[in-house]
PDB file of C-alpha atoms in Angstrom:
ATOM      1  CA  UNK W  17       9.342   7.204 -23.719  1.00  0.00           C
ATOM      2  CA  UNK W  18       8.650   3.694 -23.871  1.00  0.00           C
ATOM      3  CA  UNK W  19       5.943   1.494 -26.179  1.00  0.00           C
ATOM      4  CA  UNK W  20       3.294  -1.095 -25.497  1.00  0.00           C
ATOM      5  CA  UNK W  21       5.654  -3.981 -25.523  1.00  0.00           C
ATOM      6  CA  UNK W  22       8.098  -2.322 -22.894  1.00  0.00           C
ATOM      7  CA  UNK W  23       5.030  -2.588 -20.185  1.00  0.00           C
ATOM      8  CA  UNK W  24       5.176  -4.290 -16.945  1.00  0.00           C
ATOM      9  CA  UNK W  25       3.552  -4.213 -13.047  1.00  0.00           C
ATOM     10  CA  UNK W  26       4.653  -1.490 -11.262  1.00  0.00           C
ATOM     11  CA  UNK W  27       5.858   0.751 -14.355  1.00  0.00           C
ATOM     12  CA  UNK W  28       4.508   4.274 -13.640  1.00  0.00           C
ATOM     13  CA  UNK W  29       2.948   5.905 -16.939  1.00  0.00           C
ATOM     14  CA  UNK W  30       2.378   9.992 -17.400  1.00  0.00           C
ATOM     15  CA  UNK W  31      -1.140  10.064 -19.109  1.00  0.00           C
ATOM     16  CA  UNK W  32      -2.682  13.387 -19.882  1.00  0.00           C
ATOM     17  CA  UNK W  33      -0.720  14.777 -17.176  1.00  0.00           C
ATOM     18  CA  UNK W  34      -1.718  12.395 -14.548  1.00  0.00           C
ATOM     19  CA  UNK W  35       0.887   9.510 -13.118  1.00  0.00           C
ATOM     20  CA  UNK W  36      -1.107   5.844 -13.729  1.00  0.00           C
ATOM     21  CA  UNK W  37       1.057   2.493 -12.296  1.00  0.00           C
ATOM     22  CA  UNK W  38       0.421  -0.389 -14.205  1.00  0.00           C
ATOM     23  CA  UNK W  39      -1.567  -3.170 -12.184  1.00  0.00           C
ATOM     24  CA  UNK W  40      -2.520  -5.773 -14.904  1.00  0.00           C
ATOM     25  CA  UNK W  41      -1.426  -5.907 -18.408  1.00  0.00           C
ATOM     26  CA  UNK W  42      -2.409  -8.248 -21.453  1.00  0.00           C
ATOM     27  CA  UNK W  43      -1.332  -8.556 -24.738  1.00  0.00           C
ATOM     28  CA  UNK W  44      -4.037  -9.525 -27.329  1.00  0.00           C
ATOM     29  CA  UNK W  45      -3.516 -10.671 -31.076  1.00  0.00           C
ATOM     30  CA  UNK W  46      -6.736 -11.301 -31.877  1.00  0.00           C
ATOM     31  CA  UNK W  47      -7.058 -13.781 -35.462  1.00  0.00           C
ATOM     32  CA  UNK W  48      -8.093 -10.565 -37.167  1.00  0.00           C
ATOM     33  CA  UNK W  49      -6.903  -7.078 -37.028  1.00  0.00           C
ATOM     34  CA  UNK W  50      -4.194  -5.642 -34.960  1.00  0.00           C
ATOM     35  CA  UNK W  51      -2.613  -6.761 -31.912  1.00  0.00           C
ATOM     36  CA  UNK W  52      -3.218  -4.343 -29.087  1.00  0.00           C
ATOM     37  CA  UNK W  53      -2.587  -4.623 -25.263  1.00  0.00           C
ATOM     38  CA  UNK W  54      -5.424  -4.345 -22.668  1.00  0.00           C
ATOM     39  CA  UNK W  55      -4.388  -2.680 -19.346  1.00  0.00           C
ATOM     40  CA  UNK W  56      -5.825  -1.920 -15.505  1.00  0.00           C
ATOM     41  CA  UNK W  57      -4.293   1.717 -14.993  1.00  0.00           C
ATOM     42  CA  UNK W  58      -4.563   2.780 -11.075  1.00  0.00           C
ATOM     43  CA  UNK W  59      -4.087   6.752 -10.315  1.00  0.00           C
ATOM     44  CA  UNK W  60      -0.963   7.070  -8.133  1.00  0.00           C
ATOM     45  CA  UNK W  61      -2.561  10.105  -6.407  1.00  0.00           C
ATOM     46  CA  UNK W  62      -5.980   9.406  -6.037  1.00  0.00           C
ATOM     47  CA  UNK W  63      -6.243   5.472  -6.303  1.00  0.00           C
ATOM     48  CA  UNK W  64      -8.890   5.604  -9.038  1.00  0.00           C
ATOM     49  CA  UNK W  65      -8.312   2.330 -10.699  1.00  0.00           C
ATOM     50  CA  UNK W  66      -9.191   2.121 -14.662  1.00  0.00           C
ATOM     51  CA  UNK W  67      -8.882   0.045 -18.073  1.00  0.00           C
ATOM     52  CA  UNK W  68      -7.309   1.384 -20.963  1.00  0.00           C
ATOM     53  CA  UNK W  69      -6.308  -0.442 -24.594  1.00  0.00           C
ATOM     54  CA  UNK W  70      -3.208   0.350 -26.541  1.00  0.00           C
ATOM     55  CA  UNK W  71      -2.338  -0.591 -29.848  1.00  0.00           C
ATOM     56  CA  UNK W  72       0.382  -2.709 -30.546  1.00  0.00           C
ATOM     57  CA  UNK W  73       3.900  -0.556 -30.688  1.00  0.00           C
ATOM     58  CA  UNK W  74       2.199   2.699 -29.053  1.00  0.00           C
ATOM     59  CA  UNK W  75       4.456   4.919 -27.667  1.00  0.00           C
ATOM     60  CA  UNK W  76       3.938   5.671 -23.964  1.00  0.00           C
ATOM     61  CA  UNK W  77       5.575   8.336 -21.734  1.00  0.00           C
ATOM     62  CA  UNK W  78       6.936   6.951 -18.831  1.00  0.00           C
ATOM     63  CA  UNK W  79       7.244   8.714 -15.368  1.00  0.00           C
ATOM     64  CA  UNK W  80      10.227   8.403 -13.464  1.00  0.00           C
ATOM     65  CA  UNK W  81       9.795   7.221 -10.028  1.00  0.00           C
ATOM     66  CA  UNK W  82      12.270   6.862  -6.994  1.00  0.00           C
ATOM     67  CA  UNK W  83      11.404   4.347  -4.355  1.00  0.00           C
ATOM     68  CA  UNK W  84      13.562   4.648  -1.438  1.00  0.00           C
ATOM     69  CA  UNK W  85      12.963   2.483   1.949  1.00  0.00           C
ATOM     70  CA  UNK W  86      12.980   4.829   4.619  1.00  0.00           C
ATOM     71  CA  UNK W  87      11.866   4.774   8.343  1.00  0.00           C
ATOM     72  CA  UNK W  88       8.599   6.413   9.908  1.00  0.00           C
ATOM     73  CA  UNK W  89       9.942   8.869  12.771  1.00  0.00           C
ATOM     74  CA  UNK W  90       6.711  10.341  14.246  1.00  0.00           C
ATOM     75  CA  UNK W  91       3.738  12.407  13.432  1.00  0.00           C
ATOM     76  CA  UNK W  92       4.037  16.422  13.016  1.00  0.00           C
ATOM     77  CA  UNK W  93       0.560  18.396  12.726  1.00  0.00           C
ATOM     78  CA  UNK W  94      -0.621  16.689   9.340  1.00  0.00           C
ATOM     79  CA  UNK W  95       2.998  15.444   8.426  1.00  0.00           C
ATOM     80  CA  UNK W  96       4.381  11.913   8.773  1.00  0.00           C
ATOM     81  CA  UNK W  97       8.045  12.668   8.986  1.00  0.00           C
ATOM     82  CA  UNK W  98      10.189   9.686   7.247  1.00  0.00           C
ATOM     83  CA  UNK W  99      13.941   9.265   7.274  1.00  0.00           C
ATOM     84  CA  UNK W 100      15.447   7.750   4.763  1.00  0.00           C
ATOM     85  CA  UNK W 101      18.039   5.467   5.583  1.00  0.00           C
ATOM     86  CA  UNK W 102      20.902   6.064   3.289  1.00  0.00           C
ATOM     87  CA  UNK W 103      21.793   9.612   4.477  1.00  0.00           C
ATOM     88  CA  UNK W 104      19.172   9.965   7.024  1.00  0.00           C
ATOM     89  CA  UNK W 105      18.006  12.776   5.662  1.00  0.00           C
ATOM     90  CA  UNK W 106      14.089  13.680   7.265  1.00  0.00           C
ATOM     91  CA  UNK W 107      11.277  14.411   4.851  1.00  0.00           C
ATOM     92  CA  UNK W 108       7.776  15.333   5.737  1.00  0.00           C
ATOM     93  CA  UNK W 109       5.175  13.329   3.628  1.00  0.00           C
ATOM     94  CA  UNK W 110       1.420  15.615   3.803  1.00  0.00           C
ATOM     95  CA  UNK W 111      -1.393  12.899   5.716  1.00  0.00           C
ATOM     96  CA  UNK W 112      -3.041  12.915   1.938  1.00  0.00           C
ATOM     97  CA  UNK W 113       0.203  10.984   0.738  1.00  0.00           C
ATOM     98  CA  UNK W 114       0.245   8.604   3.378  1.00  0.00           C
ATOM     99  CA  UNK W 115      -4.074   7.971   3.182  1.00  0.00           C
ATOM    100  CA  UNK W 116      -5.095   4.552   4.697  1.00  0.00           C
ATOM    101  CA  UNK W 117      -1.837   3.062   5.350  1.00  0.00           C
ATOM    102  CA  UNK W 118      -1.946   5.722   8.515  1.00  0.00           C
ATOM    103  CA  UNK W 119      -3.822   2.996  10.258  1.00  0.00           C
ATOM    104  CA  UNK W 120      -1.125   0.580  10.338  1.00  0.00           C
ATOM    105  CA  UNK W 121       1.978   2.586  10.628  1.00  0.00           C
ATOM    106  CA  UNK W 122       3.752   2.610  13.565  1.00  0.00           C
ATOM    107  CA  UNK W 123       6.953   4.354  14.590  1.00  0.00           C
ATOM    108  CA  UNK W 124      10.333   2.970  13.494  1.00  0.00           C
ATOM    109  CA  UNK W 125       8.920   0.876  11.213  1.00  0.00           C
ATOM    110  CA  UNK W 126      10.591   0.372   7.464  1.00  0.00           C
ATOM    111  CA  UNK W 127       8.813   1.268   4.491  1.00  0.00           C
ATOM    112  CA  UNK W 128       9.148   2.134   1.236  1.00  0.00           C
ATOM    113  CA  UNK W 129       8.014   5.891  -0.577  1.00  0.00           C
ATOM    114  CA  UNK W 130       8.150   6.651  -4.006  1.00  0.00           C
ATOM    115  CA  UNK W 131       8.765   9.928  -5.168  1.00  0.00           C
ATOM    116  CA  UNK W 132       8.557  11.596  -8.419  1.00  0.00           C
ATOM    117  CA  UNK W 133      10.638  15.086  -9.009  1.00  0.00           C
ATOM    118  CA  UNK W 134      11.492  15.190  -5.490  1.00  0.00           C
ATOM    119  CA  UNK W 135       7.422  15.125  -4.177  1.00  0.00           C
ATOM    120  CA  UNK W 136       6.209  11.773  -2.547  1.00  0.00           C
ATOM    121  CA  UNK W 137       3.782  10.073  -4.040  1.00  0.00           C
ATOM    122  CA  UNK W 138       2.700   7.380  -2.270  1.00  0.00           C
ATOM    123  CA  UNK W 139       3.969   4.996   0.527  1.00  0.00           C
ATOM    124  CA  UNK W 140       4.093   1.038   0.628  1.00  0.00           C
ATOM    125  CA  UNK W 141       4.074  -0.644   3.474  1.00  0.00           C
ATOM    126  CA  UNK W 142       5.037  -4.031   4.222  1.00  0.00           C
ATOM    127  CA  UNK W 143       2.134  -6.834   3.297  1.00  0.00           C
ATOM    128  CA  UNK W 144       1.634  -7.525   7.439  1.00  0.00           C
ATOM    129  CA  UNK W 145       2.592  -6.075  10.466  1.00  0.00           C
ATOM    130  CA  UNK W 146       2.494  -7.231  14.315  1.00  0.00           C
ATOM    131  CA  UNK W 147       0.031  -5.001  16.249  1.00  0.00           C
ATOM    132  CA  UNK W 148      -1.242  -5.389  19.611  1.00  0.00           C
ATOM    133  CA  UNK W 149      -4.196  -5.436  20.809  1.00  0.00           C
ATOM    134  CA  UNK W 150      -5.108  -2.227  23.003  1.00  0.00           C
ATOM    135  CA  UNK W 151      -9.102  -3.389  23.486  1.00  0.00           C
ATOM    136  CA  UNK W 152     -11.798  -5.426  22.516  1.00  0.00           C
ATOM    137  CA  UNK W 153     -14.637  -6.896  24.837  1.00  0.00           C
ATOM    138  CA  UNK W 154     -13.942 -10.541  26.706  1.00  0.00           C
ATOM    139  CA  UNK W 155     -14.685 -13.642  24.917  1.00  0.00           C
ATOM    140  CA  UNK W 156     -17.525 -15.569  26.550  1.00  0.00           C
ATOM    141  CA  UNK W 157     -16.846 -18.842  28.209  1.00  0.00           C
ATOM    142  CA  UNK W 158     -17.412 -21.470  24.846  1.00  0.00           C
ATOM    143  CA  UNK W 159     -15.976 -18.959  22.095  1.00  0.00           C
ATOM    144  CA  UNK W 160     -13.747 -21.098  20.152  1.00  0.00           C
ATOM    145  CA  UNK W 161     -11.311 -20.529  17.253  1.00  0.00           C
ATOM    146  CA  UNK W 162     -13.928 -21.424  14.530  1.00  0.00           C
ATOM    147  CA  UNK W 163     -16.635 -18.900  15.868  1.00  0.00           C
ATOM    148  CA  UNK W 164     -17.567 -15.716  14.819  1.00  0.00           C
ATOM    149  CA  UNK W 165     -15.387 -12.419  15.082  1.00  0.00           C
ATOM    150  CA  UNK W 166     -15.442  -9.085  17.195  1.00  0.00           C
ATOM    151  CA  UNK W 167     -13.890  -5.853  16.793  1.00  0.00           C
ATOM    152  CA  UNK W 168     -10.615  -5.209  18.369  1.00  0.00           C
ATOM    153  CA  UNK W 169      -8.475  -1.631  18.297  1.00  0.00           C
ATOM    154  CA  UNK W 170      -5.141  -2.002  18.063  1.00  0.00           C
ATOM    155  CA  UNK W 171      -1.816  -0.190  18.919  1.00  0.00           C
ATOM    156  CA  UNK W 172      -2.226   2.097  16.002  1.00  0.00           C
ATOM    157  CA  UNK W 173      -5.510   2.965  16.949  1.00  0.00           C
ATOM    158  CA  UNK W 174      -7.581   1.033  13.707  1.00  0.00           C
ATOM    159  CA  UNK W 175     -10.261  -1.272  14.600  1.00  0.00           C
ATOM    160  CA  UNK W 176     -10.135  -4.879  12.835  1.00  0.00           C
ATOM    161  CA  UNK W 177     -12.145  -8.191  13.286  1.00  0.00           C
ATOM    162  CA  UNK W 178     -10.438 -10.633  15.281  1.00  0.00           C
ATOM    163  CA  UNK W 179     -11.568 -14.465  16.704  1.00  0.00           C
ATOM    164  CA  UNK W 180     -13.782 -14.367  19.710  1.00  0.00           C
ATOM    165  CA  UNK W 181     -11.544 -15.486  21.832  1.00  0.00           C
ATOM    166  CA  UNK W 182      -8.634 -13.506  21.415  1.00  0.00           C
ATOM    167  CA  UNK W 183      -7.852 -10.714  24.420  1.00  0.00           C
ATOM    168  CA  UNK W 184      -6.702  -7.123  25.506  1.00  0.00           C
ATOM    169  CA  UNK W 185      -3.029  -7.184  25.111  1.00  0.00           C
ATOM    170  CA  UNK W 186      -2.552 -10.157  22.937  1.00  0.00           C
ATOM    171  CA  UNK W 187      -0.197  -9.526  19.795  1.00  0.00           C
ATOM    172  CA  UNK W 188      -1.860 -10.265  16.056  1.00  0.00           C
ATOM    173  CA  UNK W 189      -0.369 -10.636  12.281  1.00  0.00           C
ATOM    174  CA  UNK W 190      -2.436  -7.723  10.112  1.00  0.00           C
ATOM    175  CA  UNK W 191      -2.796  -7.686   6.841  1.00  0.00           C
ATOM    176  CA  UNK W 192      -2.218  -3.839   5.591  1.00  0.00           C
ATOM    177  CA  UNK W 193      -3.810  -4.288   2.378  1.00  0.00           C
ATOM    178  CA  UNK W 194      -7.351  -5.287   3.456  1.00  0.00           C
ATOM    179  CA  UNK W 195      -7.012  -4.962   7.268  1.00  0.00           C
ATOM    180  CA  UNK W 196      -7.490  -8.737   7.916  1.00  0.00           C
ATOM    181  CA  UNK W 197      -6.749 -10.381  11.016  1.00  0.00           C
ATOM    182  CA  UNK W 198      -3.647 -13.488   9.885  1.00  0.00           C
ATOM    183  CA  UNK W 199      -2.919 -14.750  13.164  1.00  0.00           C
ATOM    184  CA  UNK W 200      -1.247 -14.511  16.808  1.00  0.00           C
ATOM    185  CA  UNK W 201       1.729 -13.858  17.279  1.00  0.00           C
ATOM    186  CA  UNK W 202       2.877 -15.993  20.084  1.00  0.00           C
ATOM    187  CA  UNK W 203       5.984 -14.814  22.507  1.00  0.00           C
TER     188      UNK W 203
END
């Protein structure tokens, strides 16, 4: 158990049975009346993102989560199989775990899962990652760097927007939160 004042990003609350990570938090002490705190709540499981007040000095149970950095082995039906790297022990995290960030993992690359009571709860990946490009239709003879953008799969099979004038086989910065081309990544 922990109160109001003992909040921070990234602490994991147990509300009515469901785990909530603190995104935002503010304290308030308003000229009248009790001080409260105003929070964003997101729903580690489902994403669900909401805002919830607290009194001042409310107690608040808190949920005990593990992050370990591990490594992404491979793919096993609808498993991603992770190792973690301090006694490489292999644990299969279900597809509904993993969610979007299956578009930008690759194999042997370092991430970091949280677990609560032994079950995974989500996985973090790293804010970029260096992808190549596997297609996208030639540029056209005057596309420049300030132009317009064109879809572009990449190694891990997701499609992102990329310059006009970038190329098959060309290696680009992604950002994994929003998908968002950042750059090339030159050789």
């Amino acid at each position: 158990m922990a109160t109001t004042n003992d909040l921070k990003n990234g602490l994991v609350l147990r509300i009515d049975g469901n785990l909530w990570s603190v995104t935002e938090f503010q304290h308030v002490k308003p000229g009248k009346g009790g001080a409260f705190v105003r929070t964003t709540l997101k729903n580690v499981l489902t994403g669900k993102v909401v805002d919830k007040t607290f009194n001042a000095g409310t107690k608040v149970e808190t949920a005990n989560v593990d992050r370990r950095d591990m490594t992404f082995l491979y793919r096993d039906g609808d498993d991603f199989v992770f190792m973690d790297a301090s006694d490489y022990e292999q644990i299969p995290v279900p597809a509904g775990t993993v969610g979007d960030n299956a578009r930008f993992l690759l194999e042997n690359q370092e991430v970091q899962v949280s677990f609560n009571d032994g079950a995974p709860l989500f996985i973090e990946l790293p804010s970029s990652v260096e992808l190549e490009i596997t297609h996208t239709d030639p540029g056209l003879q005057g596309d420049r760097s300030t132009g317009g953008t064109k879809p572009a799969t990449v190694s891990t099979g997701a499609e992102i927007q990329v310059p006009l004038f970038l190329e098959t086989g060309t290696v680009v910065k992604v950002d994994t939160r929003d998908g968002r081309y950042l750059g090339r990544v030159s050789s």
